[in-house]
């Protein structure tokens, strides 16, 4: 029986791991779990690093938790440095392994990586597992998705489509290949991700952050993510979610599930299964429904990628018209929180300091860049990619297209009046004072 490489991507967990189960079910005698660390110096097309310090630190902490769990099962995680498209074929050749299994990700760069692995001679199996719903159970083929989220949601609910039950974490895994020696130039250490001295597991170390919690509730990784999910439900917070979800700062105004969903440390199916148990015990509410509603938005952006692929990354997106020329100077002021608009600047300072921003503020600052500053929406999406610790390729692209009016939304974009948003959500100036500097 042959050995199998299992490539972790945005699925940094052991529960609900259909791809990992597929790797083990193949009858492999040995398994080598691997993660390719992104370069901290890789630059975006807009002149800044693609993965900033906050993201790097959160990733390192998530990987520490995953590595500890794999080690406990006798199948350690191998960390490699370098692009997967070149690093994994070199690793496979050195170890005489030809088969690789991984999560399927429908974004263009991620698809190109898999194509490169196959072109290099690897036998690659991809498994779709990041969505709440199984694409095969939708009332439409992925190539004919409804052109608006509302129609999508209503169609699902009329058809009674439900998510599959989450898979349990494996109780055992195959061992590493016998006598394996990893070439030193391919191997990496976690300490190199976010700095040798930074071994913090906290999602944010700034005490002002909505993700700061002295009890460790907002640590990175699967273990902490599942604990947070349980605590959120135990506190009965789904009942008030719809009323509080537009808050700007604090612990419990929103679910804060996004960092773990983005890294794959907690699966959407695990969350909904827990939410349904909570509803069975305490009753459903507008708030618990709205949590489901938000997870359906997350799915919609994933399925849009299955339908449109690289078209979602064009300057014009799915629209007919090209965007206006980019205001580079305004974009720099926006990134640095120096636009002169108090709410926008406070939000951009929070983002830089913590890697997190409330959903309401993400919409406000995106609208401001596009419509008030004349910035290219793709530059804003790239800045969010660099900064957000809950960056998700599907949701980030989908939300920026939505605000810019270049996705499927029939209203043609969302422009927010900053003065009104300030009056509605920060009338007393508490948020702006908190993030004055």
Coordinates of C-alpha atoms in Angstrom, one line a residue:
X1 CA 0.0 0.0 0.0
X2 CA 1.3 3.4 -1.0
X3 CA 1.9 6.5 1.1
X4 CA -0.3 9.6 0.8
X5 CA 0.5 13.3 1.2
X6 CA -2.3 15.2 2.9
X7 CA -2.1 18.9 2.1
X8 CA -3.8 21.1 4.7
X9 CA -5.1 24.3 3.1
X10 CA -8.0 26.3 4.7
X11 CA -9.1 23.3 6.7
X12 CA -6.9 23.5 9.8
X13 CA -8.9 21.1 11.9
X14 CA -9.5 17.4 12.5
X15 CA -13.3 17.3 13.0
X16 CA -15.6 17.3 9.9
X17 CA -12.6 16.5 7.7
X18 CA -14.0 14.8 4.6
X19 CA -10.7 15.3 2.7
X20 CA -8.6 13.8 5.5
X21 CA -11.0 10.9 5.8
X22 CA -10.7 10.3 2.0
X23 CA -6.9 10.2 2.4
X24 CA -7.2 7.6 5.1
X25 CA -9.9 5.6 3.4
X26 CA -7.6 5.0 0.4
X27 CA -6.0 2.1 2.3
X28 CA -2.7 4.0 2.6
X29 CA 0.0 2.4 4.7
X30 CA 1.2 5.8 5.8
X31 CA 0.2 9.4 5.8
X32 CA 2.2 12.6 5.7
X33 CA 0.2 15.7 6.7
X34 CA 1.8 18.9 5.4
X35 CA 1.1 22.6 5.4
X36 CA 3.0 25.1 3.1
X37 CA 3.8 28.3 5.0
X38 CA 3.2 31.4 2.9
X39 CA 6.1 33.8 2.5
X40 CA 5.8 36.8 4.8
X41 CA 7.4 38.9 2.0
X42 CA 5.0 37.9 -0.9
X43 CA 3.7 41.2 -2.3
X44 CA 0.3 42.0 -3.7
X45 CA -0.2 43.7 -7.0
X46 CA -0.8 46.9 -5.0
X47 CA 2.6 47.2 -3.3
X48 CA 2.1 45.7 0.1
X49 CA 2.5 42.3 1.7
X50 CA -0.3 39.8 1.0
X51 CA -0.3 38.5 4.6
X52 CA 0.4 41.0 7.3
X53 CA 1.7 40.5 10.8
X54 CA -1.7 40.0 12.4
X55 CA -2.6 37.3 9.9
X56 CA 0.8 35.6 10.2
X57 CA 0.6 35.4 14.0
X58 CA -3.0 34.1 14.0
X59 CA -2.0 31.4 11.4
X60 CA 1.0 30.3 13.5
X61 CA -1.2 29.9 16.6
X62 CA -3.7 27.9 14.6
X63 CA -1.0 25.6 13.3
X64 CA 0.4 25.1 16.8
X65 CA -3.0 23.7 17.9
X66 CA -3.3 21.5 14.8
X67 CA 0.3 20.2 15.2
X68 CA -0.4 19.3 18.8
X69 CA -3.5 17.3 17.9
X70 CA -1.8 15.5 15.1
X71 CA 1.2 14.7 17.3
X72 CA -1.1 13.2 19.8
X73 CA -2.4 10.8 17.1
X74 CA 1.2 9.8 16.2
X75 CA 1.1 11.5 12.8
X76 CA 2.9 14.9 13.1
X77 CA 2.4 17.9 10.9
X78 CA 5.2 18.7 8.5
X79 CA 5.6 22.4 7.8
X80 CA 7.2 23.4 4.5
X81 CA 8.4 26.8 3.3
X82 CA 7.6 27.9 -0.2
X83 CA 4.8 27.8 -2.8
X84 CA 2.8 24.6 -2.7
X85 CA 3.1 24.3 -6.5
X86 CA 6.8 23.8 -6.4
X87 CA 7.4 22.6 -2.8
X88 CA 5.0 19.7 -2.8
X89 CA 6.3 18.1 -6.0
X90 CA 9.8 18.4 -4.6
X91 CA 8.8 16.8 -1.3
X92 CA 6.9 14.0 -3.1
X93 CA 9.8 13.3 -5.3
X94 CA 12.2 13.1 -2.4
X95 CA 10.0 10.7 -0.5
X96 CA 8.8 8.7 -3.6
X97 CA 5.2 9.6 -3.0
X98 CA 2.9 10.1 -6.0
X99 CA -0.6 10.5 -4.4
X100 CA -1.8 13.7 -2.7
X101 CA -5.2 14.6 -1.2
X102 CA -6.5 18.0 -0.3
X103 CA -9.4 20.3 0.1
X104 CA -10.9 21.7 -3.1
X105 CA -10.9 25.6 -3.2
X106 CA -12.7 27.2 -6.2
X107 CA -10.7 30.4 -6.3
X108 CA -8.4 31.0 -9.3
X109 CA -5.0 30.9 -7.5
X110 CA -5.9 27.9 -5.5
X111 CA -7.1 26.1 -8.6
X112 CA -3.9 27.0 -10.4
X113 CA -1.9 25.4 -7.5
X114 CA -3.7 22.1 -8.0
X115 CA -3.3 22.2 -11.7
X116 CA 0.5 22.8 -11.2
X117 CA 0.7 19.7 -8.9
X118 CA -1.0 17.6 -11.5
X119 CA 1.2 18.9 -14.2
X120 CA 4.2 17.9 -12.1
X121 CA 3.0 14.3 -12.1
X122 CA 1.2 14.0 -8.8
X123 CA -2.1 12.1 -8.6
X124 CA -4.2 14.7 -6.8
X125 CA -7.6 14.1 -5.3
X126 CA -9.5 17.2 -4.2
X127 CA -12.5 17.1 -1.8
X128 CA -15.1 19.9 -1.5
X129 CA -15.8 20.5 2.2
X130 CA -15.8 24.2 3.1
X131 CA -19.5 25.0 2.6
X132 CA -22.3 24.4 4.9
X133 CA -24.5 22.8 2.2
X134 CA -23.3 20.1 -0.2
X135 CA -23.4 21.6 -3.8
X136 CA -24.8 18.3 -5.0
X137 CA -28.0 18.8 -2.9
X138 CA -28.8 22.3 -4.2
X139 CA -32.1 22.8 -6.2
X140 CA -30.0 24.0 -9.2
X141 CA -26.7 23.0 -10.7
X142 CA -23.8 25.2 -9.7
X143 CA -23.7 26.6 -13.2
X144 CA -27.2 28.0 -12.8
X145 CA -27.1 29.6 -9.4
X146 CA -29.9 32.3 -8.8
X147 CA -28.7 35.8 -9.6
X148 CA -29.5 37.1 -6.2
X149 CA -28.9 35.9 -2.6
X150 CA -32.6 36.3 -1.7
X151 CA -33.8 34.0 -4.5
X152 CA -31.0 31.6 -3.5
X153 CA -32.0 31.6 0.2
X154 CA -35.7 31.3 -0.5
X155 CA -35.2 28.4 -3.0
X156 CA -33.1 26.5 -0.5
X157 CA -35.7 27.0 2.3
X158 CA -38.6 26.0 0.0
X159 CA -36.7 22.8 -1.0
X160 CA -35.9 22.0 2.6
X161 CA -32.2 21.6 1.9
X162 CA -30.2 20.8 5.1
X163 CA -26.5 20.5 5.7
X164 CA -24.9 17.1 6.2
X165 CA -24.1 16.1 9.7
X166 CA -20.5 17.0 10.6
X167 CA -17.9 14.2 10.7
X168 CA -16.3 13.2 14.0
X169 CA -12.6 13.8 14.4
X170 CA -10.5 10.6 13.6
X171 CA -9.5 8.5 16.6
X172 CA -6.4 7.3 14.9
X173 CA -4.4 8.1 11.7
X174 CA -1.9 6.1 9.7
X175 CA 1.7 6.7 10.7
X176 CA 4.3 8.7 8.8
X177 CA 6.2 6.8 6.1
X178 CA 8.9 4.6 7.6
X179 CA 12.4 6.0 7.5
X180 CA 11.3 9.3 6.1
X181 CA 13.9 12.0 5.9
X182 CA 12.7 15.5 5.0
X183 CA 15.2 17.5 2.9
X184 CA 16.3 20.4 5.2
X185 CA 15.7 23.0 2.5
X186 CA 12.0 22.1 2.4
X187 CA 11.3 22.0 6.1
X188 CA 10.2 25.1 8.1
X189 CA 9.5 26.0 11.7
X190 CA 6.5 27.7 13.2
X191 CA 8.8 30.3 14.9
X192 CA 9.6 31.7 11.4
X193 CA 5.9 32.6 10.7
X194 CA 5.4 35.5 13.1
X195 CA 8.8 36.1 14.7
X196 CA 10.8 33.9 17.0
X197 CA 9.7 35.7 20.2
X198 CA 5.9 35.6 19.4
X199 CA 4.4 32.4 20.6
X200 CA 1.0 34.0 21.6
X201 CA -2.1 32.0 20.8
X202 CA -4.4 34.9 21.2
X203 CA -6.3 36.1 18.2
X204 CA -5.6 39.7 19.3
X205 CA -3.3 41.1 21.9
X206 CA -4.6 44.7 21.8
X207 CA -6.9 45.1 24.9
X208 CA -9.3 47.4 22.9
X209 CA -10.0 44.6 20.3
X210 CA -13.4 42.9 20.1
X211 CA -11.3 39.7 20.1
X212 CA -9.4 40.4 23.3
X213 CA -10.3 38.2 26.2
X214 CA -8.0 37.6 29.2
X215 CA -9.5 34.2 29.8
X216 CA -8.1 32.9 26.5
X217 CA -11.5 32.6 25.0
X218 CA -10.3 34.1 21.7
X219 CA -7.3 31.9 21.1
X220 CA -6.6 30.6 17.7
X221 CA -7.0 27.0 16.6
X222 CA -9.6 24.3 16.6
X223 CA -9.5 23.7 20.4
X224 CA -10.3 27.3 21.3
X225 CA -12.8 27.7 18.4
X226 CA -14.9 24.8 19.6
X227 CA -14.7 26.1 23.1
X228 CA -15.9 29.5 22.0
X229 CA -18.8 28.0 20.0
X230 CA -19.9 26.2 23.1
X231 CA -19.6 29.3 25.3
X232 CA -21.5 31.5 22.8
X233 CA -24.4 29.1 22.8
X234 CA -24.3 28.5 26.6
X235 CA -24.7 32.2 27.2
X236 CA -27.8 32.3 25.1
X237 CA -26.4 34.9 22.7
X238 CA -28.2 33.6 19.6
X239 CA -31.4 35.0 20.9
X240 CA -30.1 38.6 20.8
X241 CA -27.9 38.3 17.7
X242 CA -30.2 40.0 15.2
X243 CA -30.6 43.0 17.5
X244 CA -26.9 43.4 18.3
X245 CA -25.1 42.3 15.1
X246 CA -24.5 45.8 13.9
X247 CA -22.4 46.8 16.9
X248 CA -19.0 48.2 16.4
X249 CA -17.0 46.9 19.3
X250 CA -17.2 44.5 22.2
X251 CA -17.2 40.8 22.8
X252 CA -20.8 39.6 22.4
X253 CA -22.5 41.8 19.9
X254 CA -21.7 39.3 17.2
X255 CA -20.8 35.6 17.1
X256 CA -17.1 36.1 16.3
X257 CA -17.0 32.7 14.6
X258 CA -15.4 34.2 11.5
X259 CA -11.7 33.7 12.5
X260 CA -12.1 30.0 13.0
X261 CA -14.3 29.6 9.9
X262 CA -11.8 31.4 7.8
X263 CA -8.9 29.1 8.8
X264 CA -11.1 26.1 8.7
X265 CA -10.4 25.5 12.4
X266 CA -14.1 25.0 12.9
X267 CA -16.5 23.9 10.2
X268 CA -19.8 25.6 9.3
X269 CA -21.5 22.2 9.6
X270 CA -20.2 21.8 13.2
X271 CA -21.5 25.2 14.0
X272 CA -25.0 24.6 12.6
X273 CA -25.3 21.2 14.3
X274 CA -24.6 22.9 17.6
X275 CA -26.9 25.7 16.8
X276 CA -29.8 23.3 16.0
X277 CA -29.2 21.5 19.3
X278 CA -29.4 24.8 21.1
X279 CA -32.6 25.7 19.3
X280 CA -34.1 22.3 20.2
X281 CA -33.4 23.0 23.9
X282 CA -34.1 26.7 24.1
X283 CA -36.3 27.4 21.1
X284 CA -35.6 29.1 17.8
X285 CA -35.5 32.9 17.5
X286 CA -35.0 35.6 15.0
X287 CA -31.4 35.8 16.2
X288 CA -30.7 32.1 15.7
X289 CA -32.3 32.2 12.3
X290 CA -30.1 35.2 11.4
X291 CA -27.0 33.2 12.2
X292 CA -28.2 30.6 9.7
X293 CA -28.9 33.4 7.3
X294 CA -25.3 34.7 7.6
X295 CA -23.9 31.3 7.0
X296 CA -26.0 31.0 3.9
X297 CA -24.4 34.2 2.6
X298 CA -21.0 32.5 3.2
X299 CA -22.2 29.5 1.1
X300 CA -23.6 31.8 -1.6
X301 CA -20.2 33.4 -2.1
X302 CA -18.6 29.9 -2.4
X303 CA -21.1 28.7 -4.9
X304 CA -20.6 31.9 -7.0
X305 CA -17.0 30.8 -7.4
X306 CA -18.1 27.4 -8.7
X307 CA -20.3 29.3 -11.2
X308 CA -18.1 32.2 -12.3
X309 CA -14.5 31.3 -11.2
X310 CA -11.9 33.8 -12.4
X311 CA -14.5 36.2 -13.8
X312 CA -15.1 37.4 -10.2
X313 CA -11.5 38.7 -10.1
X314 CA -11.8 40.9 -13.2
X315 CA -11.7 44.7 -12.7
X316 CA -15.2 44.9 -13.9
X317 CA -16.3 41.7 -12.0
X318 CA -19.6 40.5 -13.5
X319 CA -20.6 44.0 -14.6
X320 CA -20.4 45.4 -18.1
X321 CA -18.6 48.6 -17.3
X322 CA -15.0 49.0 -16.2
X323 CA -14.3 50.7 -12.9
X324 CA -13.0 54.3 -12.8
X325 CA -9.3 54.9 -12.6
X326 CA -7.8 54.2 -9.2
X327 CA -7.1 57.0 -6.7
X328 CA -3.8 55.8 -5.3
X329 CA -3.2 58.7 -3.0
X330 CA -6.7 58.4 -1.5
X331 CA -6.2 54.6 -1.1
X332 CA -3.0 55.2 0.9
X333 CA -4.8 57.6 3.2
X334 CA -7.6 55.1 3.6
X335 CA -5.2 52.3 4.5
X336 CA -3.4 54.5 7.0
X337 CA -6.6 55.9 8.6
X338 CA -5.9 59.5 7.4
X339 CA -8.9 60.3 5.3
X340 CA -10.2 62.9 7.7
X341 CA -13.5 61.0 8.1
X342 CA -13.6 60.1 11.8
X343 CA -15.5 56.8 11.7
X344 CA -13.6 55.6 8.7
X345 CA -10.2 56.5 10.2
X346 CA -11.0 54.9 13.5
X347 CA -12.1 51.7 11.7
X348 CA -8.9 51.5 9.6
X349 CA -6.8 52.0 12.8
X350 CA -8.6 49.2 14.5
X351 CA -8.1 47.0 11.4
X352 CA -4.3 47.7 11.4
X353 CA -4.0 47.2 15.2
X354 CA -6.0 44.0 15.6
X355 CA -6.7 42.4 12.2
X356 CA -10.4 42.6 12.9
X357 CA -13.4 44.9 12.1
X358 CA -17.1 44.5 12.7
X359 CA -19.2 43.7 9.6
X360 CA -20.9 47.0 9.7
X361 CA -17.6 48.9 9.6
X362 CA -16.3 46.7 6.8
X363 CA -19.2 47.8 4.7
X364 CA -18.8 51.4 5.6
X365 CA -15.1 51.6 4.9
X366 CA -15.4 49.6 1.6
X367 CA -18.2 52.0 0.4
X368 CA -16.1 55.0 1.4
X369 CA -13.1 53.8 -0.6
X370 CA -15.1 53.0 -3.7
X371 CA -17.6 55.8 -3.8
X372 CA -16.1 58.7 -1.8
X373 CA -12.4 58.3 -2.7
X374 CA -12.7 56.7 -6.1
X375 CA -10.5 53.8 -5.2
X376 CA -10.4 50.5 -7.1
X377 CA -12.4 47.9 -5.2
X378 CA -9.7 45.3 -5.9
X379 CA -7.2 47.4 -4.0
X380 CA -9.5 47.4 -1.0
X381 CA -10.0 43.7 -1.3
X382 CA -6.2 43.2 -1.3
X383 CA -5.8 45.3 1.7
X384 CA -8.4 43.3 3.6
X385 CA -6.6 40.1 2.5
X386 CA -3.4 41.5 4.0
X387 CA -4.9 42.7 7.3
X388 CA -7.8 40.5 8.3
X389 CA -7.2 37.6 10.6
X390 CA -10.5 36.2 9.4
X391 CA -9.7 36.6 5.7
X392 CA -11.6 34.2 3.5
X393 CA -11.0 34.3 -0.2
X394 CA -14.6 33.6 -1.1
X395 CA -16.3 36.0 1.4
X396 CA -13.7 38.7 0.9
X397 CA -14.2 38.7 -2.9
X398 CA -17.9 38.3 -2.7
X399 CA -18.4 41.1 -0.2
X400 CA -16.3 43.6 -2.1
X401 CA -18.1 42.8 -5.4
X402 CA -21.4 43.3 -3.5
X403 CA -20.5 46.7 -2.2
X404 CA -19.0 47.7 -5.6
X405 CA -22.0 46.5 -7.6
X406 CA -20.0 44.1 -9.6
X407 CA -21.4 40.9 -8.4
X408 CA -24.9 39.4 -8.8
X409 CA -26.8 41.9 -6.6
X410 CA -29.7 43.4 -8.5
X411 CA -29.4 46.8 -6.7
X412 CA -26.1 47.5 -8.3
X413 CA -23.9 48.2 -5.2
X414 CA -24.2 49.5 -1.7
X415 CA -23.2 53.1 -0.9
X416 CA -23.2 54.0 2.8
X417 CA -23.7 57.6 4.0
X418 CA -20.9 57.9 6.5
X419 CA -22.6 60.7 8.4
X420 CA -25.7 58.6 8.9
X421 CA -23.7 55.6 9.8
X422 CA -21.9 57.6 12.4
X423 CA -25.1 59.0 13.9
X424 CA -26.8 55.6 13.9
X425 CA -23.9 53.5 15.4
X426 CA -21.5 55.9 17.1
X427 CA -23.6 58.9 18.1
X428 CA -21.7 59.5 21.3
X429 CA -18.3 59.1 19.7
X430 CA -17.2 56.2 22.0
X431 CA -15.8 54.1 19.1
X432 CA -14.0 57.0 17.5
X433 CA -12.4 57.9 20.9
X434 CA -11.4 54.3 21.4
X435 CA -9.5 54.2 18.1
X436 CA -8.3 57.8 18.1
X437 CA -4.7 56.6 17.7

